[in-house]
Tab-separated table of C-alpha atoms in Angstrom:
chain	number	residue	atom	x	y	z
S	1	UNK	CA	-20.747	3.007	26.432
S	2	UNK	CA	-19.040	5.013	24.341
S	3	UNK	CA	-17.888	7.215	26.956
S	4	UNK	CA	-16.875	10.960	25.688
S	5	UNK	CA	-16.480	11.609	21.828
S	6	UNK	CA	-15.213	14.607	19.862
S	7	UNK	CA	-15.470	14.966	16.213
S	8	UNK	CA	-13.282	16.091	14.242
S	9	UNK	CA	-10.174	14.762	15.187
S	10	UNK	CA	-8.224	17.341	12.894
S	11	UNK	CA	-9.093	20.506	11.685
S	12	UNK	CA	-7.481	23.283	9.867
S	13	UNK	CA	-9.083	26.949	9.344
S	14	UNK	CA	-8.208	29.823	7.936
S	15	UNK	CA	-8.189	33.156	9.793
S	16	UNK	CA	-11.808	34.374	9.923
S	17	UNK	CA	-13.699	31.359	9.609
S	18	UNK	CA	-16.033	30.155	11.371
S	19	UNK	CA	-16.616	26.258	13.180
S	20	UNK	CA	-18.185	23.626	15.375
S	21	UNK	CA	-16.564	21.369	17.533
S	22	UNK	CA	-18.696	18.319	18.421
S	23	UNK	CA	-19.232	16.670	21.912
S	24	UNK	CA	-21.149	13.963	23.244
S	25	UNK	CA	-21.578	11.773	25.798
S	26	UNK	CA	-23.766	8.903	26.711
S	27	UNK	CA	-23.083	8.117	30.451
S	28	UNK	CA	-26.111	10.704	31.426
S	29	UNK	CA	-23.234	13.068	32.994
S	30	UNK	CA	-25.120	16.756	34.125
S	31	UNK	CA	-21.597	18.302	34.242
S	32	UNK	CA	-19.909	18.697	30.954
S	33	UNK	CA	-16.276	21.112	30.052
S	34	UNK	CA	-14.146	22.637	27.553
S	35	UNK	CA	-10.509	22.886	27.639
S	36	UNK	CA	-7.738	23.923	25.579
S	37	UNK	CA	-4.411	22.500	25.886
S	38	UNK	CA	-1.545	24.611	25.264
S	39	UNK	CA	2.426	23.612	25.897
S	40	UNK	CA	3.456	24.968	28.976
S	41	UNK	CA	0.262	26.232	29.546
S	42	UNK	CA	-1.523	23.366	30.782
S	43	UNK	CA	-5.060	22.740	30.497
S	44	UNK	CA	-7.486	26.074	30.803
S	45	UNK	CA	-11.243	26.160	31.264
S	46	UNK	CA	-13.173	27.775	28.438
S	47	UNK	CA	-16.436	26.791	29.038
S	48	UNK	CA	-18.455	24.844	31.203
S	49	UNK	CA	-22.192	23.861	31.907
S	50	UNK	CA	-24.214	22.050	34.740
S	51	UNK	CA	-27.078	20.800	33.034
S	52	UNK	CA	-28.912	21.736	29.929
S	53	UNK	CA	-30.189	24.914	29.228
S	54	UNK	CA	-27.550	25.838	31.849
S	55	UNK	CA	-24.036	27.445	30.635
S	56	UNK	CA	-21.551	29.417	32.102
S	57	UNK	CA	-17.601	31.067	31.348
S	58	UNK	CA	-14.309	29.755	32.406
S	59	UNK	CA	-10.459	31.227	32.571
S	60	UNK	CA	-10.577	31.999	28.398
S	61	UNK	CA	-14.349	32.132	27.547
S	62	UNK	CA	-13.204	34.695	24.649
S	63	UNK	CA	-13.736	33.700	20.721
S	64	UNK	CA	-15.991	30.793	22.217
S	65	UNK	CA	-19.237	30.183	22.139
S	66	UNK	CA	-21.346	27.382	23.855
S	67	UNK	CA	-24.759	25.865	24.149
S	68	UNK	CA	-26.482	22.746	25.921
S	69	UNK	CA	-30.117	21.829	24.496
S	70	UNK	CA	-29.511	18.783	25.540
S	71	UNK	CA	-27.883	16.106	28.481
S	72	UNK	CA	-26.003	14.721	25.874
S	73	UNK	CA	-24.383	17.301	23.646
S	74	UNK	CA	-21.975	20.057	24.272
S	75	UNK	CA	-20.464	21.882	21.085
S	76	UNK	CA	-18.157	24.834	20.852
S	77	UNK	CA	-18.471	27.245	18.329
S	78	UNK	CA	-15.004	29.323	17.152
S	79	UNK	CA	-16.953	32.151	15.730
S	80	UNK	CA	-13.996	33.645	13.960
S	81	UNK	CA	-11.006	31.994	13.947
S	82	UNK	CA	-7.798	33.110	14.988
S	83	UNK	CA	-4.430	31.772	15.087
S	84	UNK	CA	-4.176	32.353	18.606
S	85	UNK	CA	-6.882	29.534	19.296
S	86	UNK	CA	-4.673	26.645	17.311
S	87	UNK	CA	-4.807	24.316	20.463
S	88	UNK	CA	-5.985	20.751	21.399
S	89	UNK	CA	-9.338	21.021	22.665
S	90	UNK	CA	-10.437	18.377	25.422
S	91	UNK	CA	-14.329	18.143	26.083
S	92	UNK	CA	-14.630	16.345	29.730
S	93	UNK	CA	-17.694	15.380	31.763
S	94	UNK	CA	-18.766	14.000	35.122
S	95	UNK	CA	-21.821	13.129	37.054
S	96	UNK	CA	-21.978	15.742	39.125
S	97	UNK	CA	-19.583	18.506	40.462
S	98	UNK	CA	-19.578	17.553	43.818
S	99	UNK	CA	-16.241	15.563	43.811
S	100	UNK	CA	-16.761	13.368	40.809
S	101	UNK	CA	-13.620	12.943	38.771
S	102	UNK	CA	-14.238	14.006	34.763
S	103	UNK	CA	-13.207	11.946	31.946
S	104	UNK	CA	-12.058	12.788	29.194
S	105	UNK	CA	-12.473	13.029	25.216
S	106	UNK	CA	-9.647	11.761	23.265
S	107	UNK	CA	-9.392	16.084	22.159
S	108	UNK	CA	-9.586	17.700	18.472
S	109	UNK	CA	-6.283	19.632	17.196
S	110	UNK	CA	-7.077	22.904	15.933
S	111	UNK	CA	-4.602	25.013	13.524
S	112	UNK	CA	-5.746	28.368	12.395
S	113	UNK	CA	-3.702	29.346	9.759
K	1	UNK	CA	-9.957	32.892	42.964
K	2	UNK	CA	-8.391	29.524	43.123
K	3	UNK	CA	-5.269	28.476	40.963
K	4	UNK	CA	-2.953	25.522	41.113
K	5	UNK	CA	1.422	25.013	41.017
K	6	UNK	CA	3.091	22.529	39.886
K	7	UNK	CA	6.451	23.987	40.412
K	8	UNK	CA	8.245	21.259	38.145
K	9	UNK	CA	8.180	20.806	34.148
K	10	UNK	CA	10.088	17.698	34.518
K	11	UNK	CA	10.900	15.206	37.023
K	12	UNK	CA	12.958	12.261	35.953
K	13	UNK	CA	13.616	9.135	38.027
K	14	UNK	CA	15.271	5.694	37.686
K	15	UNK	CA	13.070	2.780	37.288
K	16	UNK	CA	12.239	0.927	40.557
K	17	UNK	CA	13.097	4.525	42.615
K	18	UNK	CA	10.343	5.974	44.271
K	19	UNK	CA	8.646	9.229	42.425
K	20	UNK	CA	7.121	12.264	43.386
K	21	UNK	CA	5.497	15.104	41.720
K	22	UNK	CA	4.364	17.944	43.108
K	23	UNK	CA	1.665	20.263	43.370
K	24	UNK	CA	0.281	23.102	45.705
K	25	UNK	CA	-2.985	24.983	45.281
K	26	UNK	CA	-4.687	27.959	46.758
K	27	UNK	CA	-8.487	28.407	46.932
K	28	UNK	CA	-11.348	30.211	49.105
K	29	UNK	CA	-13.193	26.749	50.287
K	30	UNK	CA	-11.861	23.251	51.352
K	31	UNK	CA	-10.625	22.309	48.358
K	32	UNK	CA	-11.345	19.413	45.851
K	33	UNK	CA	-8.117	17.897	44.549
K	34	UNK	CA	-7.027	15.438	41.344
K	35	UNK	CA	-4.748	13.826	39.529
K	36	UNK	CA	-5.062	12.911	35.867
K	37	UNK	CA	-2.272	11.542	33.492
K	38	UNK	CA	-1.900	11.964	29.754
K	39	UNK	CA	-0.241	9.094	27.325
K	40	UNK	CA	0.948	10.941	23.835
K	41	UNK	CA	-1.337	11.911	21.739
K	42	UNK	CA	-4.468	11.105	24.281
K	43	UNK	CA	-6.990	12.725	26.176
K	44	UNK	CA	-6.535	12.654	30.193
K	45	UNK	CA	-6.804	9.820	32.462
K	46	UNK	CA	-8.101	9.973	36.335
K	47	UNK	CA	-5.787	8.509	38.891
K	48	UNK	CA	-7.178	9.466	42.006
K	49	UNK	CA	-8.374	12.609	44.278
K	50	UNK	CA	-8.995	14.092	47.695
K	51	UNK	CA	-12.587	14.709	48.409
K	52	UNK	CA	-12.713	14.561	52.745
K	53	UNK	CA	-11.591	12.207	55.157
K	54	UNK	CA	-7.775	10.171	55.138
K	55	UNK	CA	-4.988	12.306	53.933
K	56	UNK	CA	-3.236	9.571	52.534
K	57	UNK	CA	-5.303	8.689	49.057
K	58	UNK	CA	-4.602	5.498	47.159
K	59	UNK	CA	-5.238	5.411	43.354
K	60	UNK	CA	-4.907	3.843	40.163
K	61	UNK	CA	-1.295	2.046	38.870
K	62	UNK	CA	0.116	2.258	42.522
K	63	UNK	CA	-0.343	5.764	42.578
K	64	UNK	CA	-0.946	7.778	46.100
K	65	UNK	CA	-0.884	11.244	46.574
K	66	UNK	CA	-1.332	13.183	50.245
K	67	UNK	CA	-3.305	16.181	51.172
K	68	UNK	CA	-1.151	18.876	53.331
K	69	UNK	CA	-3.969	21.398	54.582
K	70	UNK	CA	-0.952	23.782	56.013
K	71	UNK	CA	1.044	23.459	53.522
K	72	UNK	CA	-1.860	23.448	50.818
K	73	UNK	CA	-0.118	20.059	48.800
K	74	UNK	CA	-0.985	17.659	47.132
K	75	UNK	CA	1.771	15.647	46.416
K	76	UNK	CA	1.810	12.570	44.029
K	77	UNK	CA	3.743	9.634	45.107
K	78	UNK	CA	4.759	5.962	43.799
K	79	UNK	CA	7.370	4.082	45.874
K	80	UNK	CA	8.817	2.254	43.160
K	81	UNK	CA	8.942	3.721	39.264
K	82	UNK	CA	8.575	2.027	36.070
K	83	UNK	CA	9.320	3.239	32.691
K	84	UNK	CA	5.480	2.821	31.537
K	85	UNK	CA	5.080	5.753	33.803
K	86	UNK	CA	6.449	7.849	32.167
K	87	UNK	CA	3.701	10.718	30.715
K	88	UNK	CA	1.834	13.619	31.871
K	89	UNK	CA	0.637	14.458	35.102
K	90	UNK	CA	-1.750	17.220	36.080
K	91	UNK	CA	-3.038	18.168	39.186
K	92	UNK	CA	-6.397	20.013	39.587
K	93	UNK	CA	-8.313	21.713	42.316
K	94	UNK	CA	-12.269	22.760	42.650
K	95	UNK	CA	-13.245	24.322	45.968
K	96	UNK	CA	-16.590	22.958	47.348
K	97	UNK	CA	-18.017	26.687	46.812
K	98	UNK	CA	-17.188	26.531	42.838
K	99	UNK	CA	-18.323	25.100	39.541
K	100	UNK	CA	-14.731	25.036	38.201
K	101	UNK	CA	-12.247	22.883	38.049
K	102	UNK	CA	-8.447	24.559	37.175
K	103	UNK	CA	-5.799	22.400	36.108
K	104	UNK	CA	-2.144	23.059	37.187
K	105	UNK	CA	0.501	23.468	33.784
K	106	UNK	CA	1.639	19.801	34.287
K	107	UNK	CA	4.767	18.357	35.059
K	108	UNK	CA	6.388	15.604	32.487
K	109	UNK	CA	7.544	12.322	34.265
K	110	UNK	CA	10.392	10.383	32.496
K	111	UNK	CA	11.609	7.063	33.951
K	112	UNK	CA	14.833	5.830	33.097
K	113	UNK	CA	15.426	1.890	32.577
């Protein structure tokens, strides 16, 4: 198994644009997260979703967007980016949410510039 | 709403001392608790969590932590340190009534040889 995987693994933007950040995983995991990491900040939900076709907001939902067509996939769309959203982003899943610990991508690091 | 402390940034210990880090959380529902731990420049690692039953909870790397209902902790313990240790640690919380899980802003271990 390749467990959780994020692509890219670096990105810089400039103001305005627009991107996708890529996750997948292939342990057949219903529950699947967002997070940005920011220093002294700690880790904050953005996003979150309990099954495909089924998506929902966390703590900083804003400037995100999300979808789930499938089990397997769980992008996040920056729809215009600022430089308030240069962060690490972690993508995490678990089997269920009853309990089950998540893991964890190895994260993408955003800069908008 | 549910939110997590972790009233440290930094807790520094000499190896072969025991080590704790703390953490206190507040939510509407008997609580779901974790720890995770982040190496430089990776994603986050489970150690162990609190779902029901024994306070006491045993995890990974000699890691324990203990669930205070009345005095809403969550403390993580190791009786003796060792300078591969030395990382990240987060605490989260999920109440059973919830779909998310909130991370605490961390607290940086450093173990001294």
């Amino acid at each position: 198994n390749a467990g959780v995987t994020q692509t890219p693994k670096f990105q810089v933007l400039k103001t305005g644009q627009s991107m996708t950040l890529q996750c997948a995983q292939d342990m057949n995991h219903e529950y699947m997260s967002w997070y940005r990491q920011d220093p002294g900040m700690g880790l904050r939900l953005i996003h979150y979703s309990v099954g495909a076709g089924i998506t929902d907001q966390g703590e900083v939902p804003n400037g995100y967007n999300v979808s789930r067509s499938t089990t397997e996939d769980f992008p996040l769309r920056l729809l215009s980016a600022a430089p308030s959203q240069t962060s690490v982003y972690f993508c995490a899943s678990s089997y269920s949410l009853r309990g089950n610990e998540q893991f964890f991508g190895p994260g993408t690091r955003l800069t908008v510039l | 709403a549910q939110s997590v402390a972790q009233p440290e940034d930094q807790v520094n210990v000499a190896e072969g001392n025991p080590l704790t880090v703390k953490c206190t959380y507040s939510v509407s529902g008997n609580p779901y608790l974790f720890w995770y731990v982040q190496y430089p420049n990776r994603g986050l690692q489970f150690l162990l969590k609190y779902i029901t039953g024994d306070n006491l909870v045993k995890g990974s790397y000699g890691f324990e932590a203990e669930f205070n209902k009345s005095q809403t902790s969550f403390h993580l313990k190791k009786p003796s340190a060792l300078v591969s240790d030395s990382a990240l640690y987060f605490c989260a919380v999920r109440a059973d009534n919830t779909d998310k899980l909130i991370f605490g802003t961390g607290t940086r271990l450093q173990v001294f040889p």
